[in-house]
Amino acid sequence: MAEKRRKFTAEFRERAVRIVTETGKPVPEVAQDLGIKETTLASWISRSKRAEKATPEDKDALVARLTAENAALKKENKELGMERDVLKRCMVLWVK
């Protein structure tokens, strides 16, 4: 039977990473203490390091990309809502 995936809160992940980075304890020891797999904790640490290395230009580009994507999705959502309304009206006429 397959294992059910555990979900961890962002706060738990941040604290686990902080334990490793601030105390200098080895990853396997901290992972065992917390009851998680070493690879999971190692991936959280590497993700945290990458996020710290991101330059302000990278963050600005990310914000700009997400803003543009958000605008496009809002436009698409509006169009889909209008299409849905048209189809509802057609169904009313078709039923009559």
Tab-separated table of N, CA and C in Angstrom:
chain	number	residue	atom	x	y	z
A	1	MET	N	0.844	-1.172	0.000
A	1	MET	CA	0.000	0.000	0.000
A	1	MET	C	0.891	1.237	0.000
A	2	ALA	N	0.553	2.197	-0.776
A	2	ALA	CA	1.359	3.406	-0.906
A	2	ALA	C	1.231	4.275	0.333
A	3	GLU	N	2.348	4.931	0.671
A	3	GLU	CA	2.337	5.840	1.812
A	3	GLU	C	1.573	7.109	1.467
A	4	LYS	N	0.891	7.655	2.449
A	4	LYS	CA	0.217	8.920	2.242
A	4	LYS	C	1.239	10.028	2.471
A	5	ARG	N	1.285	11.002	1.567
A	5	ARG	CA	2.256	12.087	1.676
A	5	ARG	C	1.880	13.004	2.822
A	6	ARG	N	2.893	13.329	3.616
A	6	ARG	CA	2.684	14.274	4.712
A	6	ARG	C	2.870	15.683	4.183
A	7	LYS	N	2.092	16.598	4.714
A	7	LYS	CA	2.228	17.996	4.325
A	7	LYS	C	2.746	18.766	5.529
A	8	PHE	N	3.717	19.625	5.260
A	8	PHE	CA	4.323	20.417	6.316
A	8	PHE	C	4.020	21.889	6.083
A	9	THR	N	3.792	22.603	7.157
A	9	THR	CA	3.519	24.027	7.035
A	9	THR	C	4.799	24.772	6.682
A	10	ALA	N	4.642	25.956	6.138
A	10	ALA	CA	5.796	26.778	5.786
A	10	ALA	C	6.597	27.117	7.033
A	11	GLU	N	5.919	27.337	8.139
A	11	GLU	CA	6.601	27.664	9.386
A	11	GLU	C	7.480	26.495	9.843
A	12	PHE	N	6.975	25.277	9.735
A	12	PHE	CA	7.746	24.096	10.120
A	12	PHE	C	8.990	23.970	9.253
A	13	ARG	N	8.826	24.162	7.930
A	13	ARG	CA	9.970	24.066	7.021
A	13	ARG	C	11.018	25.124	7.343
A	14	GLU	N	10.560	26.361	7.588
A	14	GLU	CA	11.499	27.438	7.900
A	14	GLU	C	12.256	27.157	9.180
A	15	ARG	N	11.559	26.662	10.190
A	15	ARG	CA	12.220	26.354	11.461
A	15	ARG	C	13.222	25.220	11.307
A	16	ALA	N	12.877	24.213	10.526
A	16	ALA	CA	13.796	23.095	10.310
A	16	ALA	C	15.064	23.581	9.611
A	17	VAL	N	14.901	24.425	8.611
A	17	VAL	CA	16.066	24.975	7.897
A	17	VAL	C	16.900	25.823	8.849
A	18	ARG	N	16.228	26.612	9.676
A	18	ARG	CA	16.944	27.472	10.613
A	18	ARG	C	17.737	26.653	11.629
A	19	ILE	N	17.211	25.520	12.058
A	19	ILE	CA	17.929	24.660	12.999
A	19	ILE	C	19.246	24.220	12.386
A	20	VAL	N	19.207	23.819	11.136
A	20	VAL	CA	20.425	23.333	10.470
A	20	VAL	C	21.408	24.484	10.254
A	21	THR	N	20.921	25.611	9.768
A	21	THR	CA	21.830	26.706	9.422
A	21	THR	C	22.391	27.412	10.641
A	22	GLU	N	21.594	27.579	11.684
A	22	GLU	CA	22.050	28.330	12.849
A	22	GLU	C	22.835	27.485	13.843
A	23	THR	N	22.448	26.235	14.019
A	23	THR	CA	23.140	25.403	15.008
A	23	THR	C	24.320	24.663	14.410
A	24	GLY	N	24.308	24.458	13.114
A	24	GLY	CA	25.396	23.724	12.479
A	24	GLY	C	25.278	22.219	12.637
A	25	LYS	N	24.141	21.757	13.136
A	25	LYS	CA	23.937	20.311	13.270
A	25	LYS	C	23.858	19.692	11.881
A	26	PRO	N	24.288	18.450	11.741
A	26	PRO	CA	24.192	17.789	10.426
A	26	PRO	C	22.736	17.517	10.047
A	27	VAL	N	22.503	17.525	8.758
A	27	VAL	CA	21.149	17.324	8.220
A	27	VAL	C	20.544	15.995	8.695
A	28	PRO	N	21.289	14.881	8.640
A	28	PRO	CA	20.669	13.610	9.065
A	28	PRO	C	20.197	13.641	10.522
A	29	GLU	N	20.976	14.278	11.388
A	29	GLU	CA	20.612	14.333	12.804
A	29	GLU	C	19.337	15.158	13.017
A	30	VAL	N	19.255	16.317	12.378
A	30	VAL	CA	18.082	17.169	12.511
A	30	VAL	C	16.862	16.479	11.903
A	31	ALA	N	17.052	15.855	10.759
A	31	ALA	CA	15.931	15.160	10.106
A	31	ALA	C	15.396	14.049	10.998
A	32	GLN	N	16.282	13.305	11.615
A	32	GLN	CA	15.841	12.231	12.500
A	32	GLN	C	15.116	12.797	13.714
A	33	ASP	N	15.636	13.884	14.279
A	33	ASP	CA	14.988	14.509	15.435
A	33	ASP	C	13.572	14.989	15.095
A	34	LEU	N	13.404	15.500	13.881
A	34	LEU	CA	12.107	16.032	13.471
A	34	LEU	C	11.178	14.966	12.891
A	35	GLY	N	11.717	13.785	12.618
A	35	GLY	CA	10.893	12.710	12.072
A	35	GLY	C	10.586	12.866	10.593
A	36	ILE	N	11.543	13.458	9.850
A	36	ILE	CA	11.368	13.609	8.411
A	36	ILE	C	12.551	12.964	7.709
A	37	LYS	N	12.446	12.826	6.402
A	37	LYS	CA	13.526	12.213	5.633
A	37	LYS	C	14.632	13.232	5.373
A	38	GLU	N	15.864	12.727	5.292
A	38	GLU	CA	17.019	13.593	5.044
A	38	GLU	C	16.885	14.348	3.729
A	39	THR	N	16.418	13.660	2.703
A	39	THR	CA	16.303	14.291	1.391
A	39	THR	C	15.285	15.430	1.396
A	40	THR	N	14.247	15.266	2.192
A	40	THR	CA	13.244	16.319	2.293
A	40	THR	C	13.854	17.570	2.901
A	41	LEU	N	14.560	17.389	4.017
A	41	LEU	CA	15.185	18.522	4.682
A	41	LEU	C	16.259	19.147	3.800
A	42	ALA	N	17.025	18.324	3.111
A	42	ALA	CA	18.070	18.845	2.227
A	42	ALA	C	17.466	19.677	1.096
A	43	SER	N	16.328	19.254	0.573
A	43	SER	CA	15.697	20.029	-0.498
A	43	SER	C	15.173	21.356	0.029
A	44	TRP	N	14.655	21.361	1.260
A	44	TRP	CA	14.198	22.611	1.858
A	44	TRP	C	15.368	23.578	2.035
A	45	ILE	N	16.508	23.049	2.448
A	45	ILE	CA	17.689	23.891	2.656
A	45	ILE	C	18.173	24.470	1.338
A	46	SER	N	18.249	23.644	0.301
A	46	SER	CA	18.719	24.140	-0.995
A	46	SER	C	17.748	25.162	-1.570
A	47	ARG	N	16.461	24.953	-1.395
A	47	ARG	CA	15.461	25.910	-1.865
A	47	ARG	C	15.615	27.243	-1.122
A	48	SER	N	15.879	27.158	0.163
A	48	SER	CA	16.068	28.363	0.967
A	48	SER	C	17.310	29.134	0.524
A	49	LYS	N	18.390	28.412	0.238
A	49	LYS	CA	19.626	29.063	-0.218
A	49	LYS	C	19.424	29.733	-1.579
A	50	ARG	N	18.699	29.067	-2.470
A	50	ARG	CA	18.421	29.674	-3.779
A	50	ARG	C	17.592	30.938	-3.644
A	51	ALA	N	16.631	30.925	-2.733
A	51	ALA	CA	15.786	32.098	-2.518
A	51	ALA	C	16.603	33.262	-1.963
A	52	GLU	N	17.580	32.966	-1.117
A	52	GLU	CA	18.443	34.009	-0.564
A	52	GLU	C	19.358	34.597	-1.623
A	53	LYS	N	19.777	33.768	-2.567
A	53	LYS	CA	20.699	34.220	-3.606
A	53	LYS	C	20.020	35.054	-4.679
A	54	ALA	N	18.719	35.009	-4.740
A	54	ALA	CA	18.002	35.741	-5.780
A	54	ALA	C	18.293	37.235	-5.659
A	55	THR	N	18.653	37.834	-6.775
A	55	THR	CA	18.970	39.257	-6.787
A	55	THR	C	17.692	40.073	-6.862
A	56	PRO	N	17.770	41.346	-6.514
A	56	PRO	CA	16.564	42.186	-6.617
A	56	PRO	C	16.012	42.236	-8.042
A	57	GLU	N	16.894	42.162	-9.049
A	57	GLU	CA	16.414	42.164	-10.428
A	57	GLU	C	15.590	40.919	-10.706
A	58	ASP	N	16.050	39.779	-10.165
A	58	ASP	CA	15.297	38.538	-10.347
A	58	ASP	C	13.917	38.657	-9.707
A	59	LYS	N	13.883	39.244	-8.521
A	59	LYS	CA	12.605	39.389	-7.823
A	59	LYS	C	11.700	40.362	-8.561
A	60	ASP	N	12.279	41.451	-9.082
A	60	ASP	CA	11.482	42.410	-9.846
A	60	ASP	C	10.927	41.764	-11.111
A	61	ALA	N	11.752	40.964	-11.776
A	61	ALA	CA	11.304	40.283	-12.985
A	61	ALA	C	10.194	39.290	-12.651
A	62	LEU	N	10.340	38.612	-11.532
A	62	LEU	CA	9.319	37.652	-11.111
A	62	LEU	C	8.003	38.364	-10.821
A	63	VAL	N	8.080	39.481	-10.110
A	63	VAL	CA	6.870	40.239	-9.792
A	63	VAL	C	6.211	40.744	-11.076
A	64	ALA	N	7.014	41.226	-12.016
A	64	ALA	CA	6.463	41.718	-13.282
A	64	ALA	C	5.793	40.588	-14.061
A	65	ARG	N	6.447	39.419	-14.088
A	65	ARG	CA	5.889	38.275	-14.801
A	65	ARG	C	4.580	37.820	-14.152
A	66	LEU	N	4.568	37.769	-12.820
A	66	LEU	CA	3.358	37.343	-12.127
A	66	LEU	C	2.230	38.350	-12.287
A	67	THR	N	2.565	39.631	-12.323
A	67	THR	CA	1.554	40.662	-12.536
A	67	THR	C	0.930	40.537	-13.923
A	68	ALA	N	1.784	40.317	-14.920
A	68	ALA	CA	1.282	40.149	-16.283
A	68	ALA	C	0.427	38.888	-16.395
A	69	GLU	N	0.873	37.812	-15.769
A	69	GLU	CA	0.123	36.566	-15.805
A	69	GLU	C	-1.231	36.735	-15.109
A	70	ASN	N	-1.221	37.447	-13.982
A	70	ASN	CA	-2.461	37.698	-13.257
A	70	ASN	C	-3.445	38.496	-14.110
A	71	ALA	N	-2.958	39.520	-14.808
A	71	ALA	CA	-3.824	40.328	-15.670
A	71	ALA	C	-4.412	39.477	-16.791
A	72	ALA	N	-3.567	38.621	-17.387
A	72	ALA	CA	-4.046	37.760	-18.470
A	72	ALA	C	-5.107	36.784	-17.957
A	73	LEU	N	-4.894	36.242	-16.772
A	73	LEU	CA	-5.863	35.303	-16.214
A	73	LEU	C	-7.183	35.988	-15.855
A	74	LYS	N	-7.101	37.214	-15.359
A	74	LYS	CA	-8.326	37.956	-15.071
A	74	LYS	C	-9.116	38.223	-16.349
A	75	LYS	N	-8.391	38.569	-17.425
A	75	LYS	CA	-9.048	38.822	-18.713
A	75	LYS	C	-9.724	37.548	-19.213
A	76	GLU	N	-8.999	36.437	-19.140
A	76	GLU	CA	-9.553	35.161	-19.592
A	76	GLU	C	-10.760	34.761	-18.748
A	77	ASN	N	-10.669	34.992	-17.446
A	77	ASN	CA	-11.771	34.672	-16.548
A	77	ASN	C	-13.014	35.482	-16.907
A	78	LYS	N	-12.813	36.742	-17.213
A	78	LYS	CA	-13.932	37.601	-17.596
A	78	LYS	C	-14.577	37.097	-18.885
A	79	GLU	N	-13.745	36.736	-19.886
A	79	GLU	CA	-14.263	36.221	-21.152
A	79	GLU	C	-15.033	34.920	-20.949
A	80	LEU	N	-14.484	34.039	-20.114
A	80	LEU	CA	-15.171	32.775	-19.860
A	80	LEU	C	-16.505	32.997	-19.148
A	81	GLY	N	-16.553	33.976	-18.258
A	81	GLY	CA	-17.814	34.301	-17.595
A	81	GLY	C	-18.851	34.789	-18.587
A	82	MET	N	-18.414	35.627	-19.536
A	82	MET	CA	-19.346	36.128	-20.555
A	82	MET	C	-19.821	34.984	-21.443
A	83	GLU	N	-18.932	34.075	-21.827
A	83	GLU	CA	-19.320	32.928	-22.644
A	83	GLU	C	-20.330	32.055	-21.899
A	84	ARG	N	-20.094	31.856	-20.606
A	84	ARG	CA	-21.005	31.058	-19.799
A	84	ARG	C	-22.389	31.701	-19.769
A	85	ASP	N	-22.426	33.019	-19.614
A	85	ASP	CA	-23.705	33.721	-19.573
A	85	ASP	C	-24.454	33.588	-20.896
A	86	VAL	N	-23.734	33.659	-21.997
A	86	VAL	CA	-24.360	33.501	-23.317
A	86	VAL	C	-24.931	32.093	-23.453
A	87	LEU	N	-24.171	31.101	-23.025
A	87	LEU	CA	-24.660	29.726	-23.108
A	87	LEU	C	-25.887	29.503	-22.230
A	88	LYS	N	-25.916	30.139	-21.051
A	88	LYS	CA	-27.096	30.024	-20.193
A	88	LYS	C	-28.322	30.588	-20.895
A	89	ARG	N	-28.151	31.755	-21.529
A	89	ARG	CA	-29.278	32.370	-22.234
A	89	ARG	C	-29.747	31.493	-23.390
A	90	CYS	N	-28.805	30.890	-24.095
A	90	CYS	CA	-29.167	30.002	-25.211
A	90	CYS	C	-29.938	28.787	-24.707
A	91	MET	N	-29.529	28.252	-23.565
A	91	MET	CA	-30.217	27.099	-23.014
A	91	MET	C	-31.660	27.462	-22.624
A	92	VAL	N	-31.842	28.661	-22.092
A	92	VAL	CA	-33.195	29.093	-21.726
A	92	VAL	C	-34.060	29.171	-22.966
A	93	LEU	N	-33.533	29.741	-24.041
A	93	LEU	CA	-34.293	29.853	-25.287
A	93	LEU	C	-34.541	28.490	-25.900
A	94	TRP	N	-33.578	27.593	-25.808
A	94	TRP	CA	-33.694	26.262	-26.382
A	94	TRP	C	-34.729	25.442	-25.646
A	95	VAL	N	-34.803	25.601	-24.322
A	95	VAL	CA	-35.746	24.843	-23.520
A	95	VAL	C	-37.176	25.277	-23.795
A	96	LYS	N	-37.367	26.576	-24.057
A	96	LYS	CA	-38.713	27.079	-24.339
A	96	LYS	C	-39.168	26.560	-25.636
